Coordinates of C-alpha atoms and ligand atoms in Angstrom, one line a residue:
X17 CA 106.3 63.9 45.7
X18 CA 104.6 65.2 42.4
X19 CA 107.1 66.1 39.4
X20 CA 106.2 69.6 39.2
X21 CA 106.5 71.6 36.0
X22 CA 109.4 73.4 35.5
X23 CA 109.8 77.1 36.8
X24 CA 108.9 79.6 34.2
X25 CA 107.0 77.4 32.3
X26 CA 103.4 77.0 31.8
X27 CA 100.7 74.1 30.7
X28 CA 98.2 75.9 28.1
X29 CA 95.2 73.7 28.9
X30 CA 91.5 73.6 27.3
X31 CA 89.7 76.6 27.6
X32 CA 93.3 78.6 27.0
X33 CA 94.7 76.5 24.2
X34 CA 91.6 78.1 22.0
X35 CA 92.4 81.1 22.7
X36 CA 96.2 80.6 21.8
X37 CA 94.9 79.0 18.3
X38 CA 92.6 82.1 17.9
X39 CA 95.2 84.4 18.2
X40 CA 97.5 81.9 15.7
X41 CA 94.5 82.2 13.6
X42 CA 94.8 86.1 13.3
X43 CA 98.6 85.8 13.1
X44 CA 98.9 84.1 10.1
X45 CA 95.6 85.7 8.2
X46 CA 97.1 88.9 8.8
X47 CA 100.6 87.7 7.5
X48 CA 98.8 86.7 4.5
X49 CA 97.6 89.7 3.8
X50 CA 100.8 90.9 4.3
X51 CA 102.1 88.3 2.0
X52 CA 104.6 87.0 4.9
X53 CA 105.4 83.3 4.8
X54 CA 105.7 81.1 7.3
X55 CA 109.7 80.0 8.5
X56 CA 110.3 77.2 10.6
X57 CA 113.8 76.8 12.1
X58 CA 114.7 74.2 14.7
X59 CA 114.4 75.2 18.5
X60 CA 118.3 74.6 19.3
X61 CA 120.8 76.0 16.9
X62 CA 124.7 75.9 17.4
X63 CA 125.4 78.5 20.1
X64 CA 128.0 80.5 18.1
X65 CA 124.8 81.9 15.9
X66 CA 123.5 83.7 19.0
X67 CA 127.2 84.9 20.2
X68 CA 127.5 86.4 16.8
X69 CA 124.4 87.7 15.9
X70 CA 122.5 89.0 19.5
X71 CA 125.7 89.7 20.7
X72 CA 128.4 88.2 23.0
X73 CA 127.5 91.4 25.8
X74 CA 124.2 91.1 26.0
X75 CA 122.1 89.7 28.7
X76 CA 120.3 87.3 26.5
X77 CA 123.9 85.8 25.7
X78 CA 126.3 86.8 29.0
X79 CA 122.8 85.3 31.5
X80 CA 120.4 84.0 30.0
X81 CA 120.5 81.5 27.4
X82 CA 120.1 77.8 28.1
X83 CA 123.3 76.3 26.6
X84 CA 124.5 72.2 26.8
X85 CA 126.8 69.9 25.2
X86 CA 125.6 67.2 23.3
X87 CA 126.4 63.9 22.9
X88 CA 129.3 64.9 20.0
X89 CA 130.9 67.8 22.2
X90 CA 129.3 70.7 20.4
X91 CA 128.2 73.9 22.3
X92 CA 124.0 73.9 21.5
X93 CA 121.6 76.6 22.6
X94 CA 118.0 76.3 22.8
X95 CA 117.0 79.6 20.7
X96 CA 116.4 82.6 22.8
X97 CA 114.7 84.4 19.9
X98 CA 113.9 83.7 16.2
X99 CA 115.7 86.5 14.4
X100 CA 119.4 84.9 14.0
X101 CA 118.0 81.3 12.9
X102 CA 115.4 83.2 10.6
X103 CA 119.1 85.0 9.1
X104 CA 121.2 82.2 9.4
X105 CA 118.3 80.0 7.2
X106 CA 118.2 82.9 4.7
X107 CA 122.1 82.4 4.0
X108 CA 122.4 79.0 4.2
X109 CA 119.2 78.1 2.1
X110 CA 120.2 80.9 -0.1
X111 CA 117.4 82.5 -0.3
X112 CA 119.0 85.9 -1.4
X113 CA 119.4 84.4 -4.7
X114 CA 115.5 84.5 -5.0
X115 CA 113.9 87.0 -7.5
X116 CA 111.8 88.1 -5.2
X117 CA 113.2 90.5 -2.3
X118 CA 113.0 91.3 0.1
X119 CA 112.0 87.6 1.7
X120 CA 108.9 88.4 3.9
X121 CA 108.9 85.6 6.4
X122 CA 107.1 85.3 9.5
X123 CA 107.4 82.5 12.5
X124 CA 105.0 81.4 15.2
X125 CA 107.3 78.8 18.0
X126 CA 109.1 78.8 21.6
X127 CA 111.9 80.8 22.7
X128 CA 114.1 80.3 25.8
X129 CA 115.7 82.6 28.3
X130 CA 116.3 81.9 31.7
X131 CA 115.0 85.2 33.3
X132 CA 113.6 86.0 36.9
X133 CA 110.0 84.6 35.9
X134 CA 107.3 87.3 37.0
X135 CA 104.0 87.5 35.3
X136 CA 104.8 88.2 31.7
X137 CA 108.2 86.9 31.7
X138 CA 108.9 82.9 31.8
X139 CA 111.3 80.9 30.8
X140 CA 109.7 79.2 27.8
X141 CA 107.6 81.6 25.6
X142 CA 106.3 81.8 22.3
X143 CA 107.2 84.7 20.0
X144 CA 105.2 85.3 16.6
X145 CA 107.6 87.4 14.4
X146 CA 108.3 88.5 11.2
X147 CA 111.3 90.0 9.4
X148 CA 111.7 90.8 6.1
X149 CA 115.0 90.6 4.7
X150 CA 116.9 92.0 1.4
X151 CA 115.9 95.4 1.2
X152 CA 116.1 98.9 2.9
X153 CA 113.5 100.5 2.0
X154 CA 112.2 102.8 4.5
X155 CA 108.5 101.4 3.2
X156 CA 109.0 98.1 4.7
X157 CA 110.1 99.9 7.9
X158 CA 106.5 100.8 8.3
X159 CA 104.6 97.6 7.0
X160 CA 106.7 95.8 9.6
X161 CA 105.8 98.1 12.1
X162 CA 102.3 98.5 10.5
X163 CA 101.6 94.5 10.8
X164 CA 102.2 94.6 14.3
X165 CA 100.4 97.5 15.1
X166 CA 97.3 95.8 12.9
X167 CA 97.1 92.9 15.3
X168 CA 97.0 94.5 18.2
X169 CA 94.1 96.6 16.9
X170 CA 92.6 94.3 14.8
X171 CA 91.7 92.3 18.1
X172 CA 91.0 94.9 20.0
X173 CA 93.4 96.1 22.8
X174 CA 93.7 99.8 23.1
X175 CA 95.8 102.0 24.8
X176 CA 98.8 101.1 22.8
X177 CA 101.8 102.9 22.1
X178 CA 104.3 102.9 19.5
X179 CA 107.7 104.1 20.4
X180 CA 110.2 104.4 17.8
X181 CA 114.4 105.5 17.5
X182 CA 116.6 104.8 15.0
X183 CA 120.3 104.0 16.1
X184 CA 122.2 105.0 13.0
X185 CA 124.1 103.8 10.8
X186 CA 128.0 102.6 11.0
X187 CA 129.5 105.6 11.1
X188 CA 126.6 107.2 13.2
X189 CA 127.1 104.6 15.5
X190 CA 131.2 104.7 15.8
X191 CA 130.4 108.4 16.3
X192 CA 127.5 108.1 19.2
X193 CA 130.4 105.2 20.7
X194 CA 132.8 107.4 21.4
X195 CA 130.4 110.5 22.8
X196 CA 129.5 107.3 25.3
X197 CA 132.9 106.1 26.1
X198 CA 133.7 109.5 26.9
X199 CA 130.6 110.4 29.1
X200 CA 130.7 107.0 31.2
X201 CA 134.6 106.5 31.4
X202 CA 135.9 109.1 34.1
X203 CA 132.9 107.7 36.0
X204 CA 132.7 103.9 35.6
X205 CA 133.8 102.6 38.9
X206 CA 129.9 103.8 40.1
X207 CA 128.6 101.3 37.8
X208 CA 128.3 97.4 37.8
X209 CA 131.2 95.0 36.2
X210 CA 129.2 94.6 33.7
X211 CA 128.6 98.2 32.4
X212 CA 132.6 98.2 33.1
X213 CA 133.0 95.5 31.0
X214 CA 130.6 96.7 28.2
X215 CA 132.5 100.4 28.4
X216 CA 134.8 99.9 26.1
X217 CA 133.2 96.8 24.2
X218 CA 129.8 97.7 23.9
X219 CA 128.6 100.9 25.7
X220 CA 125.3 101.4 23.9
X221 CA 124.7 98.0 26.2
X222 CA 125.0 100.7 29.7
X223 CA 121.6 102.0 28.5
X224 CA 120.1 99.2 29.3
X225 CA 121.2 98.0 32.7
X226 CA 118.8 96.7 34.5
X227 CA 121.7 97.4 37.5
X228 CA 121.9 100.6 36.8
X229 CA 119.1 102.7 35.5
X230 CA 118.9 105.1 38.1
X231 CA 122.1 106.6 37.8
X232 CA 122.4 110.4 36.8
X233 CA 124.9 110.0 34.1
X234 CA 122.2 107.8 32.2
X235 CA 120.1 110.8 31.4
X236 CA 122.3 112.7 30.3
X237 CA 124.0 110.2 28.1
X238 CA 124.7 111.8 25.0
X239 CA 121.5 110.8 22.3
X240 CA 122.1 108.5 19.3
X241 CA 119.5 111.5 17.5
X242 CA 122.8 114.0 17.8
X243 CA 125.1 112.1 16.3
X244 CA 123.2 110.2 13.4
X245 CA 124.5 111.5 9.7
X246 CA 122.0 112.6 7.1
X247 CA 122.0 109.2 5.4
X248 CA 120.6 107.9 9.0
X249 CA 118.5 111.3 10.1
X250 CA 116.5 111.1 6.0
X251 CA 116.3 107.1 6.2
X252 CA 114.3 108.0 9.7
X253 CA 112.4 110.8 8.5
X254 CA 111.0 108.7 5.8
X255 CA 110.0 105.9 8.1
X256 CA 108.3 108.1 10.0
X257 CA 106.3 109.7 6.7
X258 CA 105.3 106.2 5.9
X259 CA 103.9 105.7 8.9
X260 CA 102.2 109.1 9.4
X261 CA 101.3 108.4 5.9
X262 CA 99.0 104.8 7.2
X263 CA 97.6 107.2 10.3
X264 CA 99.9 105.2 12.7
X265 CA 101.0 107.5 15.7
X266 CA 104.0 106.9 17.4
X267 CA 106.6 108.9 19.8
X268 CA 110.0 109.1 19.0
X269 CA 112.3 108.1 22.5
X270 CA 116.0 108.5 22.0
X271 CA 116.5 106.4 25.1
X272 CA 115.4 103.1 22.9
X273 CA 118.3 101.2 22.1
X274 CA 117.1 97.5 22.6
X275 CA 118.9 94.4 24.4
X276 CA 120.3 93.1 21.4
X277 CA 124.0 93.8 19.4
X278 CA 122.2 93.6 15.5
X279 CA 120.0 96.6 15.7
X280 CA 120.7 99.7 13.7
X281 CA 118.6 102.9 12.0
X282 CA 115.2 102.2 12.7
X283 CA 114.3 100.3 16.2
X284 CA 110.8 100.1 17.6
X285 CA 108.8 99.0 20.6
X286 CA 104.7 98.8 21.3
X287 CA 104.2 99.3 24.7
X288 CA 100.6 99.4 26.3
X289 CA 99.5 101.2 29.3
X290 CA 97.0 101.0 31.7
X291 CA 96.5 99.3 34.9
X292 CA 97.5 94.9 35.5
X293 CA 100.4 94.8 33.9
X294 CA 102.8 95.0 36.4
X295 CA 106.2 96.1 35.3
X296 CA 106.3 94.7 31.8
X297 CA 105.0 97.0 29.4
X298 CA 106.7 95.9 26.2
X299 CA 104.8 93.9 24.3
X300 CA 106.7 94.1 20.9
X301 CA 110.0 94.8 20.0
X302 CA 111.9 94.7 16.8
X303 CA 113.9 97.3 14.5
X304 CA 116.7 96.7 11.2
X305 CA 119.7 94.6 11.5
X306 CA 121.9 95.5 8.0
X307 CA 125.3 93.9 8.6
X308 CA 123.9 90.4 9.9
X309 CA 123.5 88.6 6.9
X310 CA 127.3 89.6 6.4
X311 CA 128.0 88.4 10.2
X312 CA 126.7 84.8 9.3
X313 CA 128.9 84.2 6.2
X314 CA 126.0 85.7 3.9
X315 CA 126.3 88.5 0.9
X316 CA 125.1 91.9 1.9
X317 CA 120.9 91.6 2.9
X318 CA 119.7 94.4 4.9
X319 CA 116.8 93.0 7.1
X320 CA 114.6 94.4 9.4
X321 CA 111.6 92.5 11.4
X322 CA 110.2 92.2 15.0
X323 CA 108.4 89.4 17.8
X324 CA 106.2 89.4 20.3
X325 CA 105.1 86.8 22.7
X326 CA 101.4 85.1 22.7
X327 CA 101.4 85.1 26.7
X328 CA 101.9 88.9 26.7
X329 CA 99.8 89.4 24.0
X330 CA 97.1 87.4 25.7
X331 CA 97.9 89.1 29.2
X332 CA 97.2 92.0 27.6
X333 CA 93.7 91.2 26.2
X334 CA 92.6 89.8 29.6
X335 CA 93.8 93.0 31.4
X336 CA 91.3 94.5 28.9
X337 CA 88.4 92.3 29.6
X338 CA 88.6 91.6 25.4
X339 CA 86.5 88.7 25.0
X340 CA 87.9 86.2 22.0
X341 CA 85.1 85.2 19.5
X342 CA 86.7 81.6 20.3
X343 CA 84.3 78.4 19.9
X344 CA 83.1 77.5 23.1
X345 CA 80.2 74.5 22.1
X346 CA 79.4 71.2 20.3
X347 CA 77.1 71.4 17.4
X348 CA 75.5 68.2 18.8
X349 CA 75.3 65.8 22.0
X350 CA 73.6 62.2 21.1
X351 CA 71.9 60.8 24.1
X352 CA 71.5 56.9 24.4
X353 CA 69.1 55.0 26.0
X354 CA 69.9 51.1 25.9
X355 CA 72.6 49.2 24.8
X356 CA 71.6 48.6 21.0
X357 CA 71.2 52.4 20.6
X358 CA 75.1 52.8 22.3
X359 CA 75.9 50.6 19.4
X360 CA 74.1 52.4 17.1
X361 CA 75.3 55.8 18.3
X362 CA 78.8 54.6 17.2
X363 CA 78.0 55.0 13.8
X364 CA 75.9 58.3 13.8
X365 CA 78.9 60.1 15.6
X366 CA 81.0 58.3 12.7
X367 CA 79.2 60.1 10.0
X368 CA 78.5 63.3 11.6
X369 CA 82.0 63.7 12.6
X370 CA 83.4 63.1 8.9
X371 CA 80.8 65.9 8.0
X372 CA 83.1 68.0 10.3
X373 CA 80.0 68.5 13.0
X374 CA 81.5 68.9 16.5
X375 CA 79.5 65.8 18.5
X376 CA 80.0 63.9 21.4
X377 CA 78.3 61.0 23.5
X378 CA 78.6 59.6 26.5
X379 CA 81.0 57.2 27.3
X380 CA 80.6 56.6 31.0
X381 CA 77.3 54.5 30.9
X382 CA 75.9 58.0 32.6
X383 CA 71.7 57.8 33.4
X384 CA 70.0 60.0 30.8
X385 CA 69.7 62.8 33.0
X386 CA 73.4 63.2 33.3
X387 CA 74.0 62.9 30.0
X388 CA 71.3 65.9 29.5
X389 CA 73.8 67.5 32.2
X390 CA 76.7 66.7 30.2
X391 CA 75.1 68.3 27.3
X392 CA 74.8 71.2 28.8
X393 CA 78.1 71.6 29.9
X394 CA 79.6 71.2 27.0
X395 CA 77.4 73.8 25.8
X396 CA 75.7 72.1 23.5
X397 CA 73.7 73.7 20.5
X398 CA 71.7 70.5 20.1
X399 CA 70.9 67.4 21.5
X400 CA 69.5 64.3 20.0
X401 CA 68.1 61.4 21.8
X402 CA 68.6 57.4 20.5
X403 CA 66.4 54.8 22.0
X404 CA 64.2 51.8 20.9
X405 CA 61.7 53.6 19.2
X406 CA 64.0 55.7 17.6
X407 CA 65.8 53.1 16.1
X408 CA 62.7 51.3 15.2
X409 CA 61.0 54.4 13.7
X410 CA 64.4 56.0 11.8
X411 CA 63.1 59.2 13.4
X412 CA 64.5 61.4 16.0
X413 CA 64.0 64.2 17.7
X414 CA 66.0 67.1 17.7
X415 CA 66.2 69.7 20.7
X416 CA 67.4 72.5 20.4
X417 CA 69.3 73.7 23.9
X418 CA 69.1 77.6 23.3
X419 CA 65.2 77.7 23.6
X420 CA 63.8 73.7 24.5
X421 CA 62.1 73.5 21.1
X422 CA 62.6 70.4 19.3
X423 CA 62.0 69.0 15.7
X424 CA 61.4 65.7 14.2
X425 CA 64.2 64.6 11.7
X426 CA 65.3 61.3 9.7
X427 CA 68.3 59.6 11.0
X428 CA 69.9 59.7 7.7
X429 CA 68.8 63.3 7.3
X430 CA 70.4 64.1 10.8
X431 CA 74.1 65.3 9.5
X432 CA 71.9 67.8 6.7
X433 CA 70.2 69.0 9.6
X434 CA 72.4 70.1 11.9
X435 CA 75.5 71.1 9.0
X436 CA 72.4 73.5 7.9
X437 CA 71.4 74.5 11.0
X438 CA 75.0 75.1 12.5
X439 CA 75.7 76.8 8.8
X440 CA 78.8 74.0 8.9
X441 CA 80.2 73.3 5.5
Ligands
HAM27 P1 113.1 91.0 22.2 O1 112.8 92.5 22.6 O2 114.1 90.4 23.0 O3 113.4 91.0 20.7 O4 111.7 90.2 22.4 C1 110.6 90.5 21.7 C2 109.4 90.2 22.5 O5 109.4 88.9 23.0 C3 109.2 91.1 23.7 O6 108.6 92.3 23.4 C4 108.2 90.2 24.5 O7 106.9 90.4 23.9 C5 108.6 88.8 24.2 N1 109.5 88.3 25.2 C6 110.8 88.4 25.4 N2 111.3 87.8 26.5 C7 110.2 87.3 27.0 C8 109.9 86.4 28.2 N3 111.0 86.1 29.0 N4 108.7 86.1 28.5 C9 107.6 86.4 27.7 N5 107.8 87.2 26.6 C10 109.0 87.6 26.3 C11 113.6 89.9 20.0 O8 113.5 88.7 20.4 C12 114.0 90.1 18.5 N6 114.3 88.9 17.9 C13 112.9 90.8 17.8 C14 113.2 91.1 16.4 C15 112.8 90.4 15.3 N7 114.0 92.1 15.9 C16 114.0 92.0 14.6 N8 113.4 91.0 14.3

């Protein structure tokens, strides 16, 4: 039998992989403009950094994370997300010592988690995110949030909604802990080990059990909103100016407390509605995490960033019939007729191609015919034929696909031709 490919993973073959690069393309124009820089961290880091940073109760951590042993006996995790190697780089590289804060970084690379794949949710995905770390300023609340927003726009989905929460600070937090403990506790035999587990631990983690949801004590779990202090309540009021302030609408859901442990005052997720998207909605999530430079052995760095994934991104585009301006066609396709003219041909795609002109030829000793076929299959703009005479002559003639006309053109002048008809550099 066949090797298959593994489950929850996908191939991104020709015809998708431009479409990936397109939406890479917008990523990092946008980030420039943004002045975010690009951060690349290795795919496996030691698992510690994900136990202390997403959080040892979580499901990425508890379920999902693909962890091994290496050759040397250490615990290694293939990443599950960027945000913790993103921090951990920041300390190590010490990048807080830069005169420049905060450090606007932004990453574009695979994450792992083994979930129950279902269409928007595999096993291997790539997340684009950003995070900007070293200040808390409720401004950068908003670009973050704002850069997010921009390329979802900027490409055209609509229908998007921006939901947003803040979870408090410390003591807003401790505060909101206890109100939990104390509404879940004389109950908690009802829920799963888990939420049992997390009670005492970790009960902001209830909230979001999958296991669970449906239970009647969930909605009426006391809200983070009552028990955040005025630090937390003005730091959220200002995000929320800023962002009114751009003309960026967004709901405020108390319910939104995210799967992982580093969050605190503002969190935030886009979600987009509308019909083929089964049960994932969520197409961005991100919010602050102060306190996780500290966790990972770094000075004080308050950070705050977010990711989403290409294939949600790109599920949502094609649930919205949004066409990608993506490059579909060569600029050229040289015909040959004879042998000496194959020969020749060599060296015309040579030069062309070092012009950066997008050309191809046949390679399959094809009749002419099919290599008109092929031509037009790989939708080409023009199409030059090589014989005899042309050789002879140093004249060709041009054709232009679009329309059958066709011009008469040097062979040396071809490359000026086409770079100034295909307005190539
Ligand atoms: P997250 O909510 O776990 O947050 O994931 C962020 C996004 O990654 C999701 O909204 C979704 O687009 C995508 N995603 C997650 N899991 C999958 C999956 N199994 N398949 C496809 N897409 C998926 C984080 O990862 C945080 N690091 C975000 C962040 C950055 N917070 C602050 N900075």
């Amino acid at each position: 039998m066949a090797v298959q490919i593994p489950r929850g993973t996908q191939d991104i073959l020709p015809g998708t992989s431009e479409k990936w690069q397109y939406v890479e393309n917008r990523m990092r124009d946008i980030c420039r403009a943004f002045n975010y820089s690009e951060i690349r961290t290795p795919i496996f880091e030691q698992t510690e950094l994900f136990q202390r940073s997403v959080g040892d109760t979580t499901d990425i951590v508890q379920k999902e994370m693909y962890t091994f042993e290496d050759k040397g006996g250490r615990s290694m995790t293939l990443r599950p997300e960027g945000t913790a190697s993103v921090v951990r780089s920041y300390v190590e590289n010490k990048r807080f010592g830069l005169p420049d804060q905060p450090d606007k970084l932004y990453y574009i690379g695979p994450m792992f988690r083994y979930e129950r794949p279902q269409s928007g949710r595999m096993r291997q995905f790539v997340q684009f995110g950003v995070e900007a770390i070293g200040s808390d300023d409720p401004s950068i609340d908003a670009e973050v949030i704002a850069l997010a927003m921009e390329l979802y726009s900027s490409l055209g989905l609509k229908g998007l909604k921006l939901v947003i929460n803040s979870l408090g600070d410390k003591e807003s937090r401790e505060n909101h802990k206890q109100a939990l403990i104390e509404h879940f506790k004389p109950s908690i035999e009802e829920f799963c080990s888990d939420c049992q587990q997390r009670l005492e631990k970790n009960p902001l983690r209830i909230l979001d059990c999958k296991k669970d949801k449906d239970h009647p004590l969930m909605e009426t779990a006391p809200s983070i909103l009552d028990y955040l202090n005025e630090d937390s309540r003005r730091y959220f009021e200002k995000v929320q100016a800023f962002l009114s302030q751009m003309g960026i609408s967004f709901e405020i859901d108390p319910g939104l407390v995210r799967g992982l442990d580093y969050y605190n005052n503002t969190a935030f997720e886009i979600m987009i509605e509308g019909e083929g998207f089964g049960a994932i909605t969520t197409l961005t999530g991100g919010g602050r995490y102060n306190g996780l430079t500290e966790e990972l052995g770094g000075p004080e760095a308050p950070g705050i960033g977010f990711a989403l994934s290409i294939e949600r991104l790109l599920m949502a585009l094609s649930a919205q019939n949004v066409e990608l301006p993506v490059e579909k066609g060569l600029d050229c396709y040289v015909v040959t007729m004879g042998e000496k003219a194959e020969t020749e041909a060599v060296s015309i795609l040579w030069d062309l191609r070092r012009k950066g002109l997008r050309v191809e030829k046949d390679y399959m000793q094809k009749k002419i015919k099919a290599q008109f076929k092929a031509a037009d299959r790989m939708n080409a703009a023009y199409t030059v034929v090589i014989g005899e005479d042309e050789l002879q002559s140093g004249e060709v003639s041009i054709k232009k696909m679009s329309d059958g006309s066709q011009e008469k053109t040097a062979i040396a002048d071809l490359a000026a031709y086409l770079t100034d008809k295909t307005g190539r550099e």
